[in-house]
XYZ file of C-alpha atoms in Angstrom:
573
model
C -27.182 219.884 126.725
C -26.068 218.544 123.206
C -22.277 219.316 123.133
C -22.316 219.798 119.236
C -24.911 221.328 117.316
C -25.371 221.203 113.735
C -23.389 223.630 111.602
C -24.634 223.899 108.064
C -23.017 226.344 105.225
C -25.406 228.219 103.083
C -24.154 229.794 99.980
C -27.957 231.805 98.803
C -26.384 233.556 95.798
C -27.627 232.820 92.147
C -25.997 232.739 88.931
C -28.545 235.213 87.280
C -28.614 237.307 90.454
C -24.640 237.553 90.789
C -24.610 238.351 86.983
C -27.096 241.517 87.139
C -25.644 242.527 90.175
C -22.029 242.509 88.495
C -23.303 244.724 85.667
C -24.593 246.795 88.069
C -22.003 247.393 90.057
C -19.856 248.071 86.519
C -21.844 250.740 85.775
C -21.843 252.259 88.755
C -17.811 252.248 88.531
C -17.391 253.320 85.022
C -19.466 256.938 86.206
C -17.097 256.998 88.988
C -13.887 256.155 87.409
C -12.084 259.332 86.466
C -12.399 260.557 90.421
C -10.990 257.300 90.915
C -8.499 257.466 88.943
C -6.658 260.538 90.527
C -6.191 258.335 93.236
C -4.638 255.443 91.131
C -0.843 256.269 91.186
C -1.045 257.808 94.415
C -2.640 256.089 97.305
C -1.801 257.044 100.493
C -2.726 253.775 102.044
C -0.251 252.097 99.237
C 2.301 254.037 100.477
C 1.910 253.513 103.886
C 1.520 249.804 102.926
C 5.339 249.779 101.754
C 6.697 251.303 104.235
C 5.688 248.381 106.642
C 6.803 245.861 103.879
C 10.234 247.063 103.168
C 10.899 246.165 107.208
C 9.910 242.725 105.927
C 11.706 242.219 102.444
C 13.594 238.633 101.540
C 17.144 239.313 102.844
C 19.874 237.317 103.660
C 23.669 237.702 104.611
C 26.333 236.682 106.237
C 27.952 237.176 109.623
C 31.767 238.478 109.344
C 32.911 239.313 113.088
C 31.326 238.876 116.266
C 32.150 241.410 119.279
C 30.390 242.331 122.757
C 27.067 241.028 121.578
C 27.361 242.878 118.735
C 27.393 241.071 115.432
C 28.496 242.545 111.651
C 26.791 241.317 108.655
C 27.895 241.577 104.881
C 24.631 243.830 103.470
C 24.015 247.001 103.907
C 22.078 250.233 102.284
C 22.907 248.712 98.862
C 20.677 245.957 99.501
C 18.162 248.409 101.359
C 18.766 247.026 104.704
C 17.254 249.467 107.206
C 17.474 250.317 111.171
C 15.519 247.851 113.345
C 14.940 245.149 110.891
C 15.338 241.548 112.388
C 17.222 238.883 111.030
C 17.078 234.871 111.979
C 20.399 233.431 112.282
C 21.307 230.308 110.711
C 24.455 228.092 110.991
C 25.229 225.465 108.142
C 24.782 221.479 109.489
C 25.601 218.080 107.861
C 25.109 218.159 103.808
C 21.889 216.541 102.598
C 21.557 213.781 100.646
C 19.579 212.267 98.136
C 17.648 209.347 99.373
C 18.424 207.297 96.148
C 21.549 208.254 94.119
C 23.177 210.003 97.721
C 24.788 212.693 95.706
C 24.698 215.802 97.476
C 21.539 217.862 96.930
C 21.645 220.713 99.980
C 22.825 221.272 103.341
C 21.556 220.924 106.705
C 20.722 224.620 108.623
C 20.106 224.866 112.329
C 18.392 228.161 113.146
C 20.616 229.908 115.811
C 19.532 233.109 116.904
C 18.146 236.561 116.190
C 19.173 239.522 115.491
C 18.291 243.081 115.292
C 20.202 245.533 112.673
C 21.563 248.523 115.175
C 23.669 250.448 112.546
C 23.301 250.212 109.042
C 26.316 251.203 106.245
C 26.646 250.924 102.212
C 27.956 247.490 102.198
C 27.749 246.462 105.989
C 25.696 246.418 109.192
C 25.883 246.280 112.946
C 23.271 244.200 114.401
C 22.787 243.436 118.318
C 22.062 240.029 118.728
C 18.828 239.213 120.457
C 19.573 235.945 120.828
C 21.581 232.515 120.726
C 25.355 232.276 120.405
C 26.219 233.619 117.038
C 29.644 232.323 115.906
C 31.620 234.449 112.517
C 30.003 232.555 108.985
C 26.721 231.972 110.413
C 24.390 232.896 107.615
C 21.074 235.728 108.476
C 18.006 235.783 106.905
C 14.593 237.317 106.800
C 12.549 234.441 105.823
C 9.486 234.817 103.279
C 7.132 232.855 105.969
C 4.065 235.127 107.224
C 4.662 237.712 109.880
C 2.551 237.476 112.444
C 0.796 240.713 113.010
C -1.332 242.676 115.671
C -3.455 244.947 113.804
C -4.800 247.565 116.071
C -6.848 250.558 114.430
C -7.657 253.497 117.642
C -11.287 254.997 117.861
C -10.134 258.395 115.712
C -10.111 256.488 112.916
C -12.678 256.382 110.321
C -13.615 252.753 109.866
C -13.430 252.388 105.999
C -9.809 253.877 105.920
C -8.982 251.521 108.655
C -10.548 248.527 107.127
C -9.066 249.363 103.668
C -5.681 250.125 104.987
C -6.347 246.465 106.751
C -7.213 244.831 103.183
C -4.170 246.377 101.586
C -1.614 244.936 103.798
C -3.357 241.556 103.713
C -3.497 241.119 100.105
C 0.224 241.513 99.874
C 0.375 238.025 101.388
C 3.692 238.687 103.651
C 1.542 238.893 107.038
C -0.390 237.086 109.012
C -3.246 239.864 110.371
C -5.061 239.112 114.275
C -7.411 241.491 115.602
C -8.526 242.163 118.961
C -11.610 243.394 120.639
C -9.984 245.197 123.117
C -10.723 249.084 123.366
C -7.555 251.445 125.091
C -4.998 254.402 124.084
C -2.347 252.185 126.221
C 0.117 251.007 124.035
C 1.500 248.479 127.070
C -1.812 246.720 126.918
C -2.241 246.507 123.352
C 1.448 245.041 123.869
C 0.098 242.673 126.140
C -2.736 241.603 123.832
C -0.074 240.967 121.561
C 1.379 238.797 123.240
C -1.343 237.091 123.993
C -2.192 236.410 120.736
C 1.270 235.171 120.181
C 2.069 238.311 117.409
C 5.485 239.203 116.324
C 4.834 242.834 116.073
C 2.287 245.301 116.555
C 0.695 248.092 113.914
C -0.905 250.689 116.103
C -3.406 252.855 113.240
C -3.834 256.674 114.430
C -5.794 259.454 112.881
C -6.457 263.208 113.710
C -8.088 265.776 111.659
C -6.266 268.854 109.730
C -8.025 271.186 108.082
C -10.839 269.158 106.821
C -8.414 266.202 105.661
C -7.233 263.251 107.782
C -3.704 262.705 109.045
C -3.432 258.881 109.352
C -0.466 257.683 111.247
C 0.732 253.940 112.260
C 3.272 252.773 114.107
C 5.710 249.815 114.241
C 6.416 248.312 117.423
C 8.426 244.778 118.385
C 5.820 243.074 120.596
C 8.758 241.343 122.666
C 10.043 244.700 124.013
C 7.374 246.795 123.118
C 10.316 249.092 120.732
C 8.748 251.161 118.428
C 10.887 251.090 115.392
C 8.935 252.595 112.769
C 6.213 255.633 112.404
C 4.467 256.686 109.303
C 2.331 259.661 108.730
C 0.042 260.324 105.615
C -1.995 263.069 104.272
C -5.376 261.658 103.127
C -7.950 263.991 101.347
C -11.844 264.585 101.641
C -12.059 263.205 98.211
C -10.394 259.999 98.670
C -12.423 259.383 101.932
C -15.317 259.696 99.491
C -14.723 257.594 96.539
C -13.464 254.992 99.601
C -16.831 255.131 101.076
C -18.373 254.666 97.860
C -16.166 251.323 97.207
C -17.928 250.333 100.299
C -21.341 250.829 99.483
C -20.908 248.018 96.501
C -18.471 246.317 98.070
C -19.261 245.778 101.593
C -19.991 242.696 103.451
C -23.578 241.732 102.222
C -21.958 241.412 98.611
C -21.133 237.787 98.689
C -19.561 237.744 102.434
C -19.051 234.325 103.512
C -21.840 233.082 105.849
C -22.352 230.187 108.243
C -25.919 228.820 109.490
C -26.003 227.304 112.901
C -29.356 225.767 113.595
C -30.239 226.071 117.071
C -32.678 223.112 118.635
C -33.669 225.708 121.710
C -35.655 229.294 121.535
C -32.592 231.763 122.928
C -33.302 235.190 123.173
C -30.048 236.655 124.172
C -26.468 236.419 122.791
C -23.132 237.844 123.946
C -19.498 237.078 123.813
C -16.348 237.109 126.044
C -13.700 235.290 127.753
C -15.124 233.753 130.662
C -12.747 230.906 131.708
C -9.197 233.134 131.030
C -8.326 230.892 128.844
C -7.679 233.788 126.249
C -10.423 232.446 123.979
C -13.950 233.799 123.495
C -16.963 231.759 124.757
C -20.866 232.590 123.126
C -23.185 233.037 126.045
C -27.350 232.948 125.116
C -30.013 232.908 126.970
C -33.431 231.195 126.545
C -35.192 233.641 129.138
C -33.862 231.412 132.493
C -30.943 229.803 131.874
C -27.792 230.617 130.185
C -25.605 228.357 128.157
C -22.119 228.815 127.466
C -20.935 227.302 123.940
C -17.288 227.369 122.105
C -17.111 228.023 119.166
C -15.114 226.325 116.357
C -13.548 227.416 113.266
C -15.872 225.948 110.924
C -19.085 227.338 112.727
C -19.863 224.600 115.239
C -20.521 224.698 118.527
C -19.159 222.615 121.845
C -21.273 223.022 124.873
C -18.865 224.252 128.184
C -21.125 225.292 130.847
C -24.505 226.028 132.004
C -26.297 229.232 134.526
C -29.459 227.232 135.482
C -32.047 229.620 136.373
C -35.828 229.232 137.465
C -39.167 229.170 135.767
C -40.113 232.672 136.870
C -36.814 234.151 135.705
C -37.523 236.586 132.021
C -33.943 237.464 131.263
C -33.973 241.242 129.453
C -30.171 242.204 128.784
C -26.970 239.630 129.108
C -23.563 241.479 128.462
C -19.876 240.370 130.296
C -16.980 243.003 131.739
C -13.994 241.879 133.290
C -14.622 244.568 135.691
C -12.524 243.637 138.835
C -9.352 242.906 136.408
C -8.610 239.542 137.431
C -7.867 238.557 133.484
C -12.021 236.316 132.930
C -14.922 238.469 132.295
C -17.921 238.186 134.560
C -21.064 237.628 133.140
C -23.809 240.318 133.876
C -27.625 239.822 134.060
C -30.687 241.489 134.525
C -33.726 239.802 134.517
C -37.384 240.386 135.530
C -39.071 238.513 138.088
C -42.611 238.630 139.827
C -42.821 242.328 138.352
C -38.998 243.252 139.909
C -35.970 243.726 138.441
C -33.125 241.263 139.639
C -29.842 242.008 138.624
C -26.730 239.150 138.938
C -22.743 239.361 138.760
C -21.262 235.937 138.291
C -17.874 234.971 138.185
C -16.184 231.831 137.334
C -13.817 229.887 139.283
C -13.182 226.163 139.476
C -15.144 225.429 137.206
C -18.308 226.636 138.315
C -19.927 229.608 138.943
C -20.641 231.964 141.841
C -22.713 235.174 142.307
C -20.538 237.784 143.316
C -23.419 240.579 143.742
C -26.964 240.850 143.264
C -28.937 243.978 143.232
C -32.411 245.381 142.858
C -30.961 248.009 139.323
C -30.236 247.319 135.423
C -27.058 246.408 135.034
C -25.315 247.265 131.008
C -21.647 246.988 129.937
C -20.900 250.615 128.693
C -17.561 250.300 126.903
C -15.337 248.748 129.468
C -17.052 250.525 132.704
C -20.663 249.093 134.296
C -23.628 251.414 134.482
C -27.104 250.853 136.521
C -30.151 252.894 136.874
C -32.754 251.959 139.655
C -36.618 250.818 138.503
C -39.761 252.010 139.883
C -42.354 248.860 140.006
C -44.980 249.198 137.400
C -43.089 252.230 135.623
C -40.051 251.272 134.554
C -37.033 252.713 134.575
C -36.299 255.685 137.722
C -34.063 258.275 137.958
C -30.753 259.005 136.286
C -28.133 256.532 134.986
C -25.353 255.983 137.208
C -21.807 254.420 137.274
C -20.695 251.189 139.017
C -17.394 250.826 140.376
C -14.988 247.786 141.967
C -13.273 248.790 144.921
C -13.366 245.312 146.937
C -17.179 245.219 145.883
C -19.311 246.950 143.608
C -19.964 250.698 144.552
C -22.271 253.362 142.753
C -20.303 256.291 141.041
C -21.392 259.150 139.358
C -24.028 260.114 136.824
C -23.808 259.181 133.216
C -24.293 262.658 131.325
C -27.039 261.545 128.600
C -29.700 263.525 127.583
C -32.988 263.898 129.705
C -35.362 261.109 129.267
C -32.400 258.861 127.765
C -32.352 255.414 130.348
C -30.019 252.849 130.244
C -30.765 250.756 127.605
C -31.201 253.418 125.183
C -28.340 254.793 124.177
C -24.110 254.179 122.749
C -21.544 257.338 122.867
C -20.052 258.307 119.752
C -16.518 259.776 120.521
C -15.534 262.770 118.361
C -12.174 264.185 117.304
C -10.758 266.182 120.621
C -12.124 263.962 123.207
C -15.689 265.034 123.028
C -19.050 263.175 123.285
C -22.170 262.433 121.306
C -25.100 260.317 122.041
C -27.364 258.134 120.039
C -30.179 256.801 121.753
C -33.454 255.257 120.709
C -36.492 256.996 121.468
C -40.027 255.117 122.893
C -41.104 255.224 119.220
C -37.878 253.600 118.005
C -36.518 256.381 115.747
C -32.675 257.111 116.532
C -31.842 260.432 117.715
C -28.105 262.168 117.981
C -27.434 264.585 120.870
C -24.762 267.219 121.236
C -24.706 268.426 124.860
C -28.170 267.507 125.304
C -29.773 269.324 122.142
C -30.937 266.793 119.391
C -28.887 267.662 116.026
C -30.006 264.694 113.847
C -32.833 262.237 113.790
C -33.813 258.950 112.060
C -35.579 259.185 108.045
C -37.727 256.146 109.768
C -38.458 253.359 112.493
C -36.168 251.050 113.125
C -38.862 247.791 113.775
C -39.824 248.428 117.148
C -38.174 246.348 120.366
C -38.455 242.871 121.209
C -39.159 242.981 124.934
C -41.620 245.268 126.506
C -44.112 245.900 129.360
C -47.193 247.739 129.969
C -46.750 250.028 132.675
C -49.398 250.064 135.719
C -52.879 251.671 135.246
C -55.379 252.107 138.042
C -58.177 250.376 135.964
C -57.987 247.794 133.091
C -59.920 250.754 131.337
C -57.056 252.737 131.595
C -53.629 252.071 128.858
C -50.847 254.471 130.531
C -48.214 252.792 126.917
C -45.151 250.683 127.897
C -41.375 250.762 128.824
C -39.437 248.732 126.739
C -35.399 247.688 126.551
C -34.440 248.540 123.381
C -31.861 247.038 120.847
C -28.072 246.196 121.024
C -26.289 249.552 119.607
C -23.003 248.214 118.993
C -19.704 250.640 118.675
C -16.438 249.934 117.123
C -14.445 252.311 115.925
C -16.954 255.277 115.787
C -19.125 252.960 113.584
C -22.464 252.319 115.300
C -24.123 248.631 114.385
C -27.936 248.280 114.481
C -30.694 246.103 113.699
C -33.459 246.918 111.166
C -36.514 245.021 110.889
C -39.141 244.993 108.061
C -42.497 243.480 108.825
C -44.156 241.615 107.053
C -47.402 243.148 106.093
C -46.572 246.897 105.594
C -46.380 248.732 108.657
C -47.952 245.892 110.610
C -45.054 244.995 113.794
C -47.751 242.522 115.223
C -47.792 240.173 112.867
C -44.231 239.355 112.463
C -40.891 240.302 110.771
C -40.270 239.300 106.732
C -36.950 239.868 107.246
C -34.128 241.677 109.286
C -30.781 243.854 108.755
C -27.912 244.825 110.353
C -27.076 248.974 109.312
C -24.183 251.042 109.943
C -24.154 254.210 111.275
C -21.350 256.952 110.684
C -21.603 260.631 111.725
C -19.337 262.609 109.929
C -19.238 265.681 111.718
C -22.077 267.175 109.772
C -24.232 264.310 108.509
C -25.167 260.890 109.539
C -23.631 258.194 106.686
C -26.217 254.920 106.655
C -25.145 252.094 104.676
C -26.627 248.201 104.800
C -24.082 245.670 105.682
C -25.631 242.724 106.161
C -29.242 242.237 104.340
C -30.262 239.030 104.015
C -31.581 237.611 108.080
C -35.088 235.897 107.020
C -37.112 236.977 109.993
C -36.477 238.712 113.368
C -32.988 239.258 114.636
C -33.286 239.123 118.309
C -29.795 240.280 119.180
C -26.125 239.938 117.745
C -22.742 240.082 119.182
C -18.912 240.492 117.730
C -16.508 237.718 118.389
C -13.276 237.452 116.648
C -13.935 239.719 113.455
C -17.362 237.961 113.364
C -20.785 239.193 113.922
C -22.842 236.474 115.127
C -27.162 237.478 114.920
C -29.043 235.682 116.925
C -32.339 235.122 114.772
C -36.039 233.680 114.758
C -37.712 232.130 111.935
C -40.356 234.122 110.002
C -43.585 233.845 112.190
C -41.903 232.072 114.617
C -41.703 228.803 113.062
C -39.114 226.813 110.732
C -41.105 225.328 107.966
C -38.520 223.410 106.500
C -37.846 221.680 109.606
C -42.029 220.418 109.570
C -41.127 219.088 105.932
C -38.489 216.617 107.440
C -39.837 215.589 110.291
C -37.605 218.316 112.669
C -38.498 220.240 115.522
C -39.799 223.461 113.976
C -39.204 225.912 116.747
C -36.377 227.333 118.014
C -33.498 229.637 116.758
C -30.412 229.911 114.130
C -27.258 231.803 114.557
C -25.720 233.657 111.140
C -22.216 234.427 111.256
C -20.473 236.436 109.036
C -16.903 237.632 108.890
C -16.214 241.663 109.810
C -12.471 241.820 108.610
C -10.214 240.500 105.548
C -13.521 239.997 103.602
């Protein structure tokens, strides 16, 4: 296995392209810009934005009398010092001097301790010191360095809002903004997470709906002691959510997002992401139909080998996905795979280095959010019966039913969590339109195709005379945050699948309550996108080559078959 593989940036935008589309996009804001401007002086998001900075303004003080742990400092309400803000503690060191004329040009300052303002009055405050031995004179400071910051936005809220509230708070510059993947209501493992990810505090990003508007909340908390010290509630209105949604539209990743092209020198058909060694980092996992190859990823798009699942000839790998789903802190990699006209499903964990089947079972196997489902197969048929849960207690044990529509199997279908706890679910039908269910009755349904599916088989017939159609396993649908990520192919030659794929998308999905919102967000993947996954606020599609085949590598000389990854950036674009 190579351990690096080529990395190569493409930047595909031209000058008169990027001009036209600028005018365009003009005009389409000057028709839009007195609803805009209602919103100009009065953001909701801005003034959420400023409540988190002024915990975070330039300050600094002096200590004048230390008692119990307790420390008083010389600023107060005048200079808009506030409850629960956290000072560093400096004490003055040997004067600096210049290395040439030695005159005095500074002084030495040794950082102390921290502390954490308890009581706050007009000129003074009471601060509990957190840390270090703080002596009367020492000098306290909030420094204008980068805050590092867990940004953590629940399923209730809308994604735009989220992702716009996200932007604001970067562009101010004072914080330093992780993300996580991780998917809970429990604030002591989003602490956790945060601490993980070595973050100072946490910003946990609520919403719930009131009388058709959105109540957006966040909330403050110290991730060293999980304290909450600040909460923030805002009002925001229909109309803002739809000139925000509208920003989107123009402004949305496939306008000039940054990309990276990773040229693959193997055919892979399958591509996830997790942490597989515990080492807190995410791995890429893809598989070329029988083996599986774990890669790390760097920061500039290239790829170190790690580790390989060696498989056999006969193996035809059909769905890869990983779950840490006995909670021992590394995910295990799930498989299922077909072989001589069974299904062959595969846990494998990873210890010392290597890995080790834990179970193996005749059922699919999917990740469903962050429990395991299975549903049995019938040879020559397909899929069997209903879709069931699959539990650790010491082993793997079958739970109960998955409620999903009749007819729905297990690769078909995501959940789309409404407002009060309640369920929808979007599932791809045999003809690959997308369907919405409410309780089992269909409320919405694709305008169109969405390319057909990549892996299918024809189903047994008595005679060779006889075609009784095909099961297939249908696309990735990929939810965060009540947005649902799918892939759209366009063929080549009108409506002609056979022949091969032009080029590829990746669409969102957003159901509103009463309509489904579809917007493009990434629209430029020459050929067919196999499969994608989201690692670190990227989305990484896993793509093959218009007609199979990579004609520029014939020009030089290069093997033309084979795969590329694209990898775009989700957040802060």
């Amino acid at each position: 296995m190579k351990k690096n593989v080529k990395c190569v940036a493409q930047n595909k935008i031209l000058g008169q392209r990027l001009l036209l589309s600028s005018v365009l996009v003009l005009l389409s804001v000057i028709c839009c810009l007195v609803p805009l401007a209602s919103y100009a002086d009065d953001n909701p998001l801005s003034l959420m934005r400023d409540d988190v900075l002024s915990y975070f303004r330039h300050l600094k003080g002096k200590v004048v009398s230390v008692n119990n742990g307790m420390a008083v400092i010389n600023i107060g309400e005048r200079e808009n010092v506030k409850k629960a803000m956290r000072f560093i503690v400096f004490r003055e060191g040997a004067v600096f001097l210049h290395p040439v004329t030695k005159a005095p040009i500074g002084t030495l300052e040794a950082v102390i301790g921290k502390a954490e303002i308890k009581e706050v009055g007009y000129e003074t405050s009471t601060a509990v010191i957190l840390s270090g031995d703080v002596k009367v004179s020492d000098k306290v400071r909030i420094s204008e360095t980068g805050v590092r910051m867990l940004f953590y936005q629940g399923k209730n809220v809308d994604w735009s809002l989220g992702d716009s509230y996200y932007r604001l708070l970067k562009e101010t510059g004072r914080f330093e903004i992780v993300d996580t993947a991780i998917e809970t209501e429990n604030d002591s493992e989003i602490i956790t997470e945060a601490k993980r990810l070595n973050a100072d505090v946490v910003l946990i990003l609520s919403a719930k709906e009131a009388a058709g508007d959105t109540m957006l909340k966040h909330r403050l908390l110290w991730a060293d002691n999980s304290f909450k010290f600040a909460e923030d509630e805002v009002r925001v209105a229909v109309a803002f959510m739809k000139e925000l949604r509208f920003g989107e539209e123009f402004f949305g990743p496939q306008k000039g997002d940054v990309r990276t092209f990773v040229d693959l020198p193997f055919g892979v058909r399958l591509i996830t992401s997790g942490d597989i060694d515990g080492d807190g980092k995410a791995e890429l996992l893809m598989s070329t139909g029988s083996n599986i190859r774990l890669y790390s990823p760097g920061t500039a798009g290239d790829l170190s080998g790690l580790y390989e699942i060696k498989g056999t000839a006969k193996d035809d790998h059909i769905w890869l996905d990983v779950l840490d789903i006995n909670r021992d802190g590394r995910d295990e990699v799930i498989l299922t795979l077909m072989k001589d006209n069974m299904v062959v499903s595969r846990i494998y964990e990873f210890k010392g280095g290597k890995f080790f089947i834990l179970w193996e079972g005749d059922v699919f196997l999917r990740r469903m959010g962050n429990e395991l489902i299975a549903q049995e197969y019938e040879l020559g048929e397909g899929y069997k019966g209903a879709v069931f849960k699959v539990a650790w207690d010491g082993g793997y044990k079958k739970g109960g039913n998955v409620s999903i529509p009749r007819g729905v199997n297990i690769y078909d279908f995501t959940f789309i969590d409404e407002i009060g706890g309640k369920k929808l679910v979007l599932a791809y039908d045999d003809t690959g339109y997308l369907n919405l269910y409410d309780e089992g009755i269909r409320i919405w349904r694709s305008r169109g195709d969405y390319g057909g599916f990549q892996t299918t088989f024809k189903k047994a017939a008595p005679t060779i005379m006889v075609e009784r159609g095909e099961w297939a396993v249908k696309d990735r649908l990929f939810t965060q945050n009540r947005e649902i990520l799918v892939i759209k192919r366009i063929p080549l030659v009108g409506m002609a699948k056979g022949i091969g794929y032009s080029k590829s998308q990746i669409r969102s999905l957003w159901w509103t309550g009463v309509s489904m919102e579809e917007r493009t967000i990434i629209d430029d993947i020459t050929g067919n996108a196999l499969d994608y996954t989201i690692a670190d606020n990227r989305i990484i599609i896993l793509d093959k080559p218009a007609l199979g085949i990579k004609f520029k590598n014939i020009l030089k000389g290069e093997n033309p078959l084979g795969t590329v990854l694209y990898i775009y950036l989700l957040k802060g674009r």
